[in-house]
CSV table of C-alpha atoms and ligand atoms in Angstrom, one decimal:
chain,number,residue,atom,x,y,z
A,72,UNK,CA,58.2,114.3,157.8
A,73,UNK,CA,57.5,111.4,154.4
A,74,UNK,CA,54.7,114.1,153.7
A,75,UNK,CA,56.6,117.5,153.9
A,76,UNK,CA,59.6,115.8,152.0
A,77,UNK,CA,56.8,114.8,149.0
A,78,UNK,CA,55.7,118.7,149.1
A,79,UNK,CA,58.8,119.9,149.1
A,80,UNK,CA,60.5,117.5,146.2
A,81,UNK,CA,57.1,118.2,144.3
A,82,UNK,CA,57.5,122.0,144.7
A,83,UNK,CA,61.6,121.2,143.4
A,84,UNK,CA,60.1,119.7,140.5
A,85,UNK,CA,57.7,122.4,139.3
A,86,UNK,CA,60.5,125.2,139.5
A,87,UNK,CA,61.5,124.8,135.7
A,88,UNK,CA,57.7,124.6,134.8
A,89,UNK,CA,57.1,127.3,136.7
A,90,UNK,CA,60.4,129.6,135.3
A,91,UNK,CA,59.0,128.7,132.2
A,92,UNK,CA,55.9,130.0,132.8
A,93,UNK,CA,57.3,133.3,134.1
A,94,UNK,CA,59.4,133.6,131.1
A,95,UNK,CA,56.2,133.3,128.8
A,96,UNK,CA,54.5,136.0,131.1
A,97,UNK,CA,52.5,134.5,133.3
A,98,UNK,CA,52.7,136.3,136.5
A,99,UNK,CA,51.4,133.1,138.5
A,100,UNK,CA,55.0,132.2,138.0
A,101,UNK,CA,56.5,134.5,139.1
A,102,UNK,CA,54.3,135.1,142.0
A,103,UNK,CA,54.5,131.5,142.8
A,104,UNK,CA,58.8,131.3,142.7
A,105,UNK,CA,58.9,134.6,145.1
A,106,UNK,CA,56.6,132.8,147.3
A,107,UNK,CA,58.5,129.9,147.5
A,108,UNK,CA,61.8,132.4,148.4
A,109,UNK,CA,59.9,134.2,150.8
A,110,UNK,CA,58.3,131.4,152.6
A,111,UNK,CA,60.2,128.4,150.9
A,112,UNK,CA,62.3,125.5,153.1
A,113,UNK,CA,65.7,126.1,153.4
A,114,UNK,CA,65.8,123.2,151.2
A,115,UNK,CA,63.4,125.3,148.9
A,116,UNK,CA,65.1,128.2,148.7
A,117,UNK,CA,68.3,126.5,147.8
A,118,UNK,CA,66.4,125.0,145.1
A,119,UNK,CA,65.0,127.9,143.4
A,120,UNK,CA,68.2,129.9,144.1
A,121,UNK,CA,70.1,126.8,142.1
A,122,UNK,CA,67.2,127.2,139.1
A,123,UNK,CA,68.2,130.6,138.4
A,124,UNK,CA,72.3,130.6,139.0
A,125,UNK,CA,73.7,132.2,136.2
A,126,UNK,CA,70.8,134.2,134.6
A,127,UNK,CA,71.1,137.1,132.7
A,128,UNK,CA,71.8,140.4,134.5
A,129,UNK,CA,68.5,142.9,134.4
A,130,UNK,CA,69.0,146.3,135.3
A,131,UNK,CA,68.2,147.1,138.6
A,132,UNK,CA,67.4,150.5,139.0
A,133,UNK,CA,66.9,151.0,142.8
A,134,UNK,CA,64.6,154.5,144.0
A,135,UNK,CA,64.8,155.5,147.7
A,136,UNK,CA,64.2,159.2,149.3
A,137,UNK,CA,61.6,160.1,152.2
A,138,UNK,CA,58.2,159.1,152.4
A,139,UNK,CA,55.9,160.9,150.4
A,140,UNK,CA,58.9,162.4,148.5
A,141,UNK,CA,57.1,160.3,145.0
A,142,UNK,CA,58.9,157.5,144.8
A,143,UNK,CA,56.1,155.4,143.5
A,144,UNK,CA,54.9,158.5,141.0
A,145,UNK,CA,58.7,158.2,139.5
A,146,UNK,CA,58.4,154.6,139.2
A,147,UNK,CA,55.0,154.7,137.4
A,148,UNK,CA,56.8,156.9,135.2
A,149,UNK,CA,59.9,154.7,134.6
A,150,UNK,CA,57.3,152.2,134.1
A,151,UNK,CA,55.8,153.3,131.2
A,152,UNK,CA,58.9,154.5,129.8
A,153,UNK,CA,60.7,151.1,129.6
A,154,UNK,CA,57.6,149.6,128.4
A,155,UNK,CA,57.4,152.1,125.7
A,156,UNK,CA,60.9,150.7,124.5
A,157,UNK,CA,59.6,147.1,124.7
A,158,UNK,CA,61.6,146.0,128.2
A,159,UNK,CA,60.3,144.1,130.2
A,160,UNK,CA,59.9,145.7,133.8
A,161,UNK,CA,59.5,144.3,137.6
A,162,UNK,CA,58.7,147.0,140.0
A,163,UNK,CA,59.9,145.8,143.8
A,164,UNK,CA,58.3,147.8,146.4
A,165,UNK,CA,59.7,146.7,149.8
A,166,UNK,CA,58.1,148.3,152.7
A,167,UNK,CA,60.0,149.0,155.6
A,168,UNK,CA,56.7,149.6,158.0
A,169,UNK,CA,54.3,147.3,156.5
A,170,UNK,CA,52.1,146.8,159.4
A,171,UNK,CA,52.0,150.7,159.8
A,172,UNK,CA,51.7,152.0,156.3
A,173,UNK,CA,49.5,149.3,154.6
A,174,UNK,CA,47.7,151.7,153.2
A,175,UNK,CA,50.6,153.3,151.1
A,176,UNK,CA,51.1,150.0,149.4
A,177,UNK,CA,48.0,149.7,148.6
A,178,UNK,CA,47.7,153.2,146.9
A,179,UNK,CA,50.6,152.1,145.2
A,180,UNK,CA,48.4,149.3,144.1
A,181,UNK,CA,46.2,151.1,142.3
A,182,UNK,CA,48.2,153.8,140.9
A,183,UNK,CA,49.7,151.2,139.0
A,184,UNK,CA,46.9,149.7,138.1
A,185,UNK,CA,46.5,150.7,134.5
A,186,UNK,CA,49.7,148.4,134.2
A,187,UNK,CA,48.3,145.3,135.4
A,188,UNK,CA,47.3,143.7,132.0
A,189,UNK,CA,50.4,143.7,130.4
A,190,UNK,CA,52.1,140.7,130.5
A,191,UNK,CA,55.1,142.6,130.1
A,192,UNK,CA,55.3,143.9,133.7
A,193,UNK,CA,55.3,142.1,137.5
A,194,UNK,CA,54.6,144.8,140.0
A,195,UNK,CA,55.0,143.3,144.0
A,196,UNK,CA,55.1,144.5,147.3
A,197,UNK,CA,57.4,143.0,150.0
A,198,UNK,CA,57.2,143.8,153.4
A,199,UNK,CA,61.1,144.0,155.4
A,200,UNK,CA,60.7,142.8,158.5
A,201,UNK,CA,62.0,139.2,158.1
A,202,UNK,CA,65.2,137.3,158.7
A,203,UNK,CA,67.2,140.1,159.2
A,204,UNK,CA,65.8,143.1,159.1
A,205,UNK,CA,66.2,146.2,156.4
A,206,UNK,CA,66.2,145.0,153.0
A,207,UNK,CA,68.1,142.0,154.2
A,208,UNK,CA,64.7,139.8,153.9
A,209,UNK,CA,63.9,137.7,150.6
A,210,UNK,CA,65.1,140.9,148.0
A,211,UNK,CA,68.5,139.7,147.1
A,212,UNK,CA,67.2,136.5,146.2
A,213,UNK,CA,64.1,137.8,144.9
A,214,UNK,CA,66.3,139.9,142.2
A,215,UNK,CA,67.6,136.8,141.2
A,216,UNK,CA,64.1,135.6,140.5
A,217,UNK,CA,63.1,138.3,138.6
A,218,UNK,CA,66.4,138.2,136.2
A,219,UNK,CA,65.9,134.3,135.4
A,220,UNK,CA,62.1,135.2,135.1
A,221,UNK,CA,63.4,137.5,131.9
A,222,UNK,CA,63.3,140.8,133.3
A,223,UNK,CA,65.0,143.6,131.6
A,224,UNK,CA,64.8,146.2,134.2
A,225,UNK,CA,63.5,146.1,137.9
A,226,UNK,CA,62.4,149.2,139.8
A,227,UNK,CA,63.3,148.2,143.6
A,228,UNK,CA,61.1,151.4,145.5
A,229,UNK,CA,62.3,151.7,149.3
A,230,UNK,CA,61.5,154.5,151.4
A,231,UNK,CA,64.6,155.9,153.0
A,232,UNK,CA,65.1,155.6,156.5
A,233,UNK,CA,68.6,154.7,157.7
A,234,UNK,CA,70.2,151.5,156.6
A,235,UNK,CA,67.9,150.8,154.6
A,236,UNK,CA,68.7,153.2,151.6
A,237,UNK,CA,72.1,151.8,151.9
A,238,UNK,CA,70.8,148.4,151.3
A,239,UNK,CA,69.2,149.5,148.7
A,240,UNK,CA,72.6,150.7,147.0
A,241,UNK,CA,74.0,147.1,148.0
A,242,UNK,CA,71.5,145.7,145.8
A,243,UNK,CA,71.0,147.8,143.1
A,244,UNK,CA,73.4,148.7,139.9
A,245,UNK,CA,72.2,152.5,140.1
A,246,UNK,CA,70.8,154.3,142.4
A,247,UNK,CA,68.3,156.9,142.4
A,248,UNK,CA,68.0,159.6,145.3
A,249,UNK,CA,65.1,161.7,145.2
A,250,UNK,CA,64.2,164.6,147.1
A,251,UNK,CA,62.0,167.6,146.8
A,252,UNK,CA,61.4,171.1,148.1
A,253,UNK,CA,60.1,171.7,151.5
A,254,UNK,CA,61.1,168.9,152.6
A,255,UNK,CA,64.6,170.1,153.8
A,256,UNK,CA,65.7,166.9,152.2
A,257,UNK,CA,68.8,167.9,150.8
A,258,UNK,CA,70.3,168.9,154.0
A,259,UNK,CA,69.2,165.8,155.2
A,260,UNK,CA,70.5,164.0,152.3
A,261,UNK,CA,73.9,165.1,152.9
A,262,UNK,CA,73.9,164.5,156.5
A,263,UNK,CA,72.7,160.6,156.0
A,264,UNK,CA,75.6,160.4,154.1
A,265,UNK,CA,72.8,159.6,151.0
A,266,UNK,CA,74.7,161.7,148.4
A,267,UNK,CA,77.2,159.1,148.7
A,268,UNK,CA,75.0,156.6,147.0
A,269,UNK,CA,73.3,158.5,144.8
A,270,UNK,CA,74.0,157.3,141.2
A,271,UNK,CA,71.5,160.1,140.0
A,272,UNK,CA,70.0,162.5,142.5
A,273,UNK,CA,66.5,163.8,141.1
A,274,UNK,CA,64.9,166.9,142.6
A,275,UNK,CA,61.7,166.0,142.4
A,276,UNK,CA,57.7,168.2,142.7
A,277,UNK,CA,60.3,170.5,140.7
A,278,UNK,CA,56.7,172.1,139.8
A,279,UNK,CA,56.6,173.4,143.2
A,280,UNK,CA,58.8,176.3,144.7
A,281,UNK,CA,62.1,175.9,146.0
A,282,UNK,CA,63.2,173.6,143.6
A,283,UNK,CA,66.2,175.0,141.6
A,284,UNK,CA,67.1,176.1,145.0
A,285,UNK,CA,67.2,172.6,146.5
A,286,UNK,CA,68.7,171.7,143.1
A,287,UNK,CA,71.8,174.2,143.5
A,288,UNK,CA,72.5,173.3,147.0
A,289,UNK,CA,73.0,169.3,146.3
A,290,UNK,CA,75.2,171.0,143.0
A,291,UNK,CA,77.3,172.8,146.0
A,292,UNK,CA,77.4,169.4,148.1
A,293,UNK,CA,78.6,167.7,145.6
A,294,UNK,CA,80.8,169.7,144.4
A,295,UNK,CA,82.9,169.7,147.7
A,296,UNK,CA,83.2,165.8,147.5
A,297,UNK,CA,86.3,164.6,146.4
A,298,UNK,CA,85.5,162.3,143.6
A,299,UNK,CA,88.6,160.5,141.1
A,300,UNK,CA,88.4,161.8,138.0
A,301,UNK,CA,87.4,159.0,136.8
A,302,UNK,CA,84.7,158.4,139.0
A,303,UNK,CA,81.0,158.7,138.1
A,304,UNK,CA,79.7,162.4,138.7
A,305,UNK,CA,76.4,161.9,140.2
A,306,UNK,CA,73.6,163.9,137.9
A,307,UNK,CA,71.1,166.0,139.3
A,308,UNK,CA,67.4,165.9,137.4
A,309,UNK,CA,64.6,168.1,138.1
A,310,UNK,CA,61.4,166.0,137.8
A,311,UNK,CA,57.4,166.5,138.2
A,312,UNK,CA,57.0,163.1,138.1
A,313,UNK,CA,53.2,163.0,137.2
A,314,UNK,CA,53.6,165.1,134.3
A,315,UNK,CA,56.6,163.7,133.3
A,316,UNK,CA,58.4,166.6,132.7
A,317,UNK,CA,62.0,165.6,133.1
A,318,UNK,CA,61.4,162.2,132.3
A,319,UNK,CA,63.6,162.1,129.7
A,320,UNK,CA,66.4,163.7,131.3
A,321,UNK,CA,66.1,161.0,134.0
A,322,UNK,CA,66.2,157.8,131.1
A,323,UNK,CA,69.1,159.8,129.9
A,324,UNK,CA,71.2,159.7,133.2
A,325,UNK,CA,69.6,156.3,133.9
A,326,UNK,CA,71.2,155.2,130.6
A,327,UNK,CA,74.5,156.8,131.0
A,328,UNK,CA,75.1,155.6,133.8
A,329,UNK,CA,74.5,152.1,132.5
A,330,UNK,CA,76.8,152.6,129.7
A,331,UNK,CA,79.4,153.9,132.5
A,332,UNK,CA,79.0,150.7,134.7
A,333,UNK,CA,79.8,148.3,131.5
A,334,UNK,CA,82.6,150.3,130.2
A,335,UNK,CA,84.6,150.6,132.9
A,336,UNK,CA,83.8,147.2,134.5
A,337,UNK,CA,82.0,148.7,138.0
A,338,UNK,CA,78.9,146.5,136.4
A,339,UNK,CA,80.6,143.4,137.2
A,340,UNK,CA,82.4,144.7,140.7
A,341,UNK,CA,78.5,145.8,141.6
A,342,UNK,CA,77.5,142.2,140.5
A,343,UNK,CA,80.5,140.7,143.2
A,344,UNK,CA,79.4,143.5,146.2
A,345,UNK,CA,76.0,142.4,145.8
A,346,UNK,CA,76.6,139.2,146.3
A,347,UNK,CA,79.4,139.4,148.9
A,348,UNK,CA,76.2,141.5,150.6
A,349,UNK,CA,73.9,138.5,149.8
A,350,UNK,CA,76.4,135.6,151.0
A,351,UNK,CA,77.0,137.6,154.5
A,352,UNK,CA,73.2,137.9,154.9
A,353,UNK,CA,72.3,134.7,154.5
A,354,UNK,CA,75.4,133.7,156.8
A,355,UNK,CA,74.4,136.5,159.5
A,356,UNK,CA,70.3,135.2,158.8
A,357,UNK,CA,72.0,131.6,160.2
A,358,UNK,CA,74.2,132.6,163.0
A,359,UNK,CA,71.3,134.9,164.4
A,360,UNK,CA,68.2,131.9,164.6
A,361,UNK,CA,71.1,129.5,165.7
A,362,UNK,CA,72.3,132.1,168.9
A,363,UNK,CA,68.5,132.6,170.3
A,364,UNK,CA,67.5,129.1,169.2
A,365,UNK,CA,67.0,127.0,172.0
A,366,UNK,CA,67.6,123.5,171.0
A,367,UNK,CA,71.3,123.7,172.1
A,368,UNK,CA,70.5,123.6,176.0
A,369,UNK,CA,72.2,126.7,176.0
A,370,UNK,CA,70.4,130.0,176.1
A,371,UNK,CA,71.6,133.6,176.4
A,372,UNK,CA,69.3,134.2,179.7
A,373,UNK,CA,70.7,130.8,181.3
A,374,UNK,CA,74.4,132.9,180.5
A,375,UNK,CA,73.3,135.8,181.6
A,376,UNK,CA,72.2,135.0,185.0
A,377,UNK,CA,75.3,133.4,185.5
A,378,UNK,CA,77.7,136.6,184.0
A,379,UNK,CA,75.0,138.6,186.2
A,380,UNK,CA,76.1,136.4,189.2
A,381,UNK,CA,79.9,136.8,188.2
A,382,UNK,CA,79.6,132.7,187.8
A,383,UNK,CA,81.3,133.1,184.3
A,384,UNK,CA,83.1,136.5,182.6
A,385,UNK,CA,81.1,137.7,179.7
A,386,UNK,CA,83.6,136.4,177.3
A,387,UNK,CA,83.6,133.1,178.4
A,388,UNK,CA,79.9,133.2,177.7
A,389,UNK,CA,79.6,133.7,174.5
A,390,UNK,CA,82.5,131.1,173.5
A,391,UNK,CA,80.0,129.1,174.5
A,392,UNK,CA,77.3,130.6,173.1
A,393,UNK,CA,79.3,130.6,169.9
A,394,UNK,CA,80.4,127.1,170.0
A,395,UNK,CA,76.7,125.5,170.8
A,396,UNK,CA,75.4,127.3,168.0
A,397,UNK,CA,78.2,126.7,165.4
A,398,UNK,CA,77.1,123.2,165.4
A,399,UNK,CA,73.6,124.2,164.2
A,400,UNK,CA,74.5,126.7,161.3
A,401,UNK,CA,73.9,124.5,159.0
A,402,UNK,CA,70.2,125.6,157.3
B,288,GTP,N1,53.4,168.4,142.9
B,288,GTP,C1,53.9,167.2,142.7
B,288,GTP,N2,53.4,166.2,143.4
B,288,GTP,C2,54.0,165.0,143.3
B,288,GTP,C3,55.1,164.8,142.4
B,288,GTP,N3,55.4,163.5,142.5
B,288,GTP,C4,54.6,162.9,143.4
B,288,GTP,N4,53.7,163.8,143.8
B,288,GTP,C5,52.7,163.6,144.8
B,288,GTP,O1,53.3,163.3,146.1
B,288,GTP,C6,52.5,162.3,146.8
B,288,GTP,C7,53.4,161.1,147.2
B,288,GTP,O2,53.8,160.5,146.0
B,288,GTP,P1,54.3,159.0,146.0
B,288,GTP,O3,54.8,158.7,144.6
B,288,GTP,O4,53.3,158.1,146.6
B,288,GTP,O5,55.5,159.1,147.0
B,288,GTP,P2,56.4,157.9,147.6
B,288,GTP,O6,57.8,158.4,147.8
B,288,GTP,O7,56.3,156.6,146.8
B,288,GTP,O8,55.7,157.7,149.0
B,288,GTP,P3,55.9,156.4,150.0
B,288,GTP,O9,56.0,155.2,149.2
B,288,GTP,O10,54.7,156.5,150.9
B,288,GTP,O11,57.2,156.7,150.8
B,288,GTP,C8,51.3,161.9,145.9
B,288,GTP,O12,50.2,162.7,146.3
B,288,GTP,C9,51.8,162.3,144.5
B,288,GTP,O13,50.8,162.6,143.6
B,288,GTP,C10,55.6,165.9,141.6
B,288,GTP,O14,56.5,165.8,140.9
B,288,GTP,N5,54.9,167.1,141.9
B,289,MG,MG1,55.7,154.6,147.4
């Protein structure tokens, strides 16, 4: 225990050093402090999560649509675009499937490889299986990271597949939906209820057939949805994303849209959903390892045989259940 507590109070005490270092551009900083929130203490994470209270806000620009659908491609893109405007970027790829689709990541890897000497960008991979599930792992607090390591803008990439692109909005200030032709995406789209986060939609391979067509049918979806008028109208940009054409189009709803969330004050309600999102995680992370813990002396199978045996009603059960692991909440 004495040499875990020295680890962990010498880890506390290089977290400024290490923000430092981050802010000057070394990635081992940064590196190093998502570490530490990934695979930190509680006591850790509470540390590094105190170190960067209050930071300023980057934009984060969050991308999500089917695999394959270029995600990544539009990323590299963005990439290059913010640098060329002298922001400093983080790129966030969480992976929903990382022991299946390793090798995506990877690609991904070297794709962006001709970014990996300037200081100005942080490009990492995060796996979502974790404490909760989703994007409910280390992200949220990972954000937070990035913004007191002095990043302007962060790119969080998910692929879409059920909650998770909805996480995704929790988390991000604007969304991106992108889907392309052939993939009967935007029927899709609207079914998954995605147009319904979608800050910009972007048809993208709009080099390849199909595309205005898959363009005008998201323009009739949305058109039937009953928006305010004073609501943000969700864009829609054709892309090729590897040629760039439509790049510009996209900074330009990108930027609007950034403009829209500060002048009418959505930028800091976004700021309080994300973090309502972030506190209930954390809390749910808790409640979850305390249930199937099994230092209480009570455990859900020795309940169940008895609610199987009509000992106890189900109810009954998890009052207790509830009230042996209430005591050990605490992180
Ligand atoms: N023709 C065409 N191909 C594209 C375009 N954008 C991406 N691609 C190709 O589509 C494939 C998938 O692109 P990615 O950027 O890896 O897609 P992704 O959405 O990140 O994929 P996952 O992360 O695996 O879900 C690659 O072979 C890209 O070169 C585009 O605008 N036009
Ligand atoms: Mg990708």
């Amino acid at each position: 225990v004495t040499a875990g507590t020295a680890v962990t109070n010498r880890t506390a005490q290089n977290i400024p050093e290490l923000l430092d270092a981050a802010r000057a551009g070394h990635d081992r900083g940064t590196a190093k402090l998502i570490s530490l929130v990934e695979n930190g203490s509680a006591d850790t994470r509470r540390a590094v999560a105190t170190a960067c209270a209050g930071s300023q806000w980057a934009e984060i620009i969050g991308l999500t649509g089917s695999p394959g659908v270029g995600k990544s491609t539009a990323v590299n893109a963005l990439l290059s675009a913010y640098r060329d405007r002298d922001r400093r970027v983080a790129v966030l790829a969480v992976d929903p499937s990382s022991p299946f689709s390793g090798g995506a990541v990877l690609g991904d890897r070297i794709r962006m490889q001709h970014h990996a000497l300037d200081a100005g960008i942080y490009i990492r991979s995060m796996a979502s299986r974790g404490r909760l599930g989703g994007l409910a792992t280390a992200a949220p607090e990972t954000l937070r990271v990035l913004e007191a390591c002095g990043f302007d803008v962060v790119l969080l990439e998910t692929v879409g597949v059920g909650q998770v692109e909805v996480d995704v909005a929790t988390h991000a200030d604007t969304t991106v939906v992108l889907v392309a032709p052939g993939m009967g995406d935007s029927i899709q789209a609207a079914k998954a209820g995605i147009l319904e986060i979608a800050d910009v939609l972007v048809v993208n391979k709009a080099d390849r057939d199909g595309a205005p067509r898959v363009a005008a049918e998201l323009a009739d979806m949305l058109a039937l949805a009953d928006r305010p008028p004073h609501a943000w109208h969700p864009p829609i940009v054709s892309l090729a994303a590897p040629a760039g054409d439509g790049l510009p189009e996209l900074l330009h709803a990108l930027d609007d849209h950034a403009t829209w969330l500060t002048r009418t004050g959505q930028r800091q309600e976004r700021r309080t959903s994300q973090a309502a999102a972030q506190i209930q995680g954390l809390a749910l992370g808790r409640l979850r390892s305390a249930l199937i813990g099994r230092d209480h002396g009570i455990t859900i199978q020795a309940l169940a045989a008895e609610v199987a045996s009509g000992a106890i009603d189900p109810y009954a059960a998890a009052d207790q259940l509830l009230g042996a692991s209430g005591r050990l909440c605490r992180d």
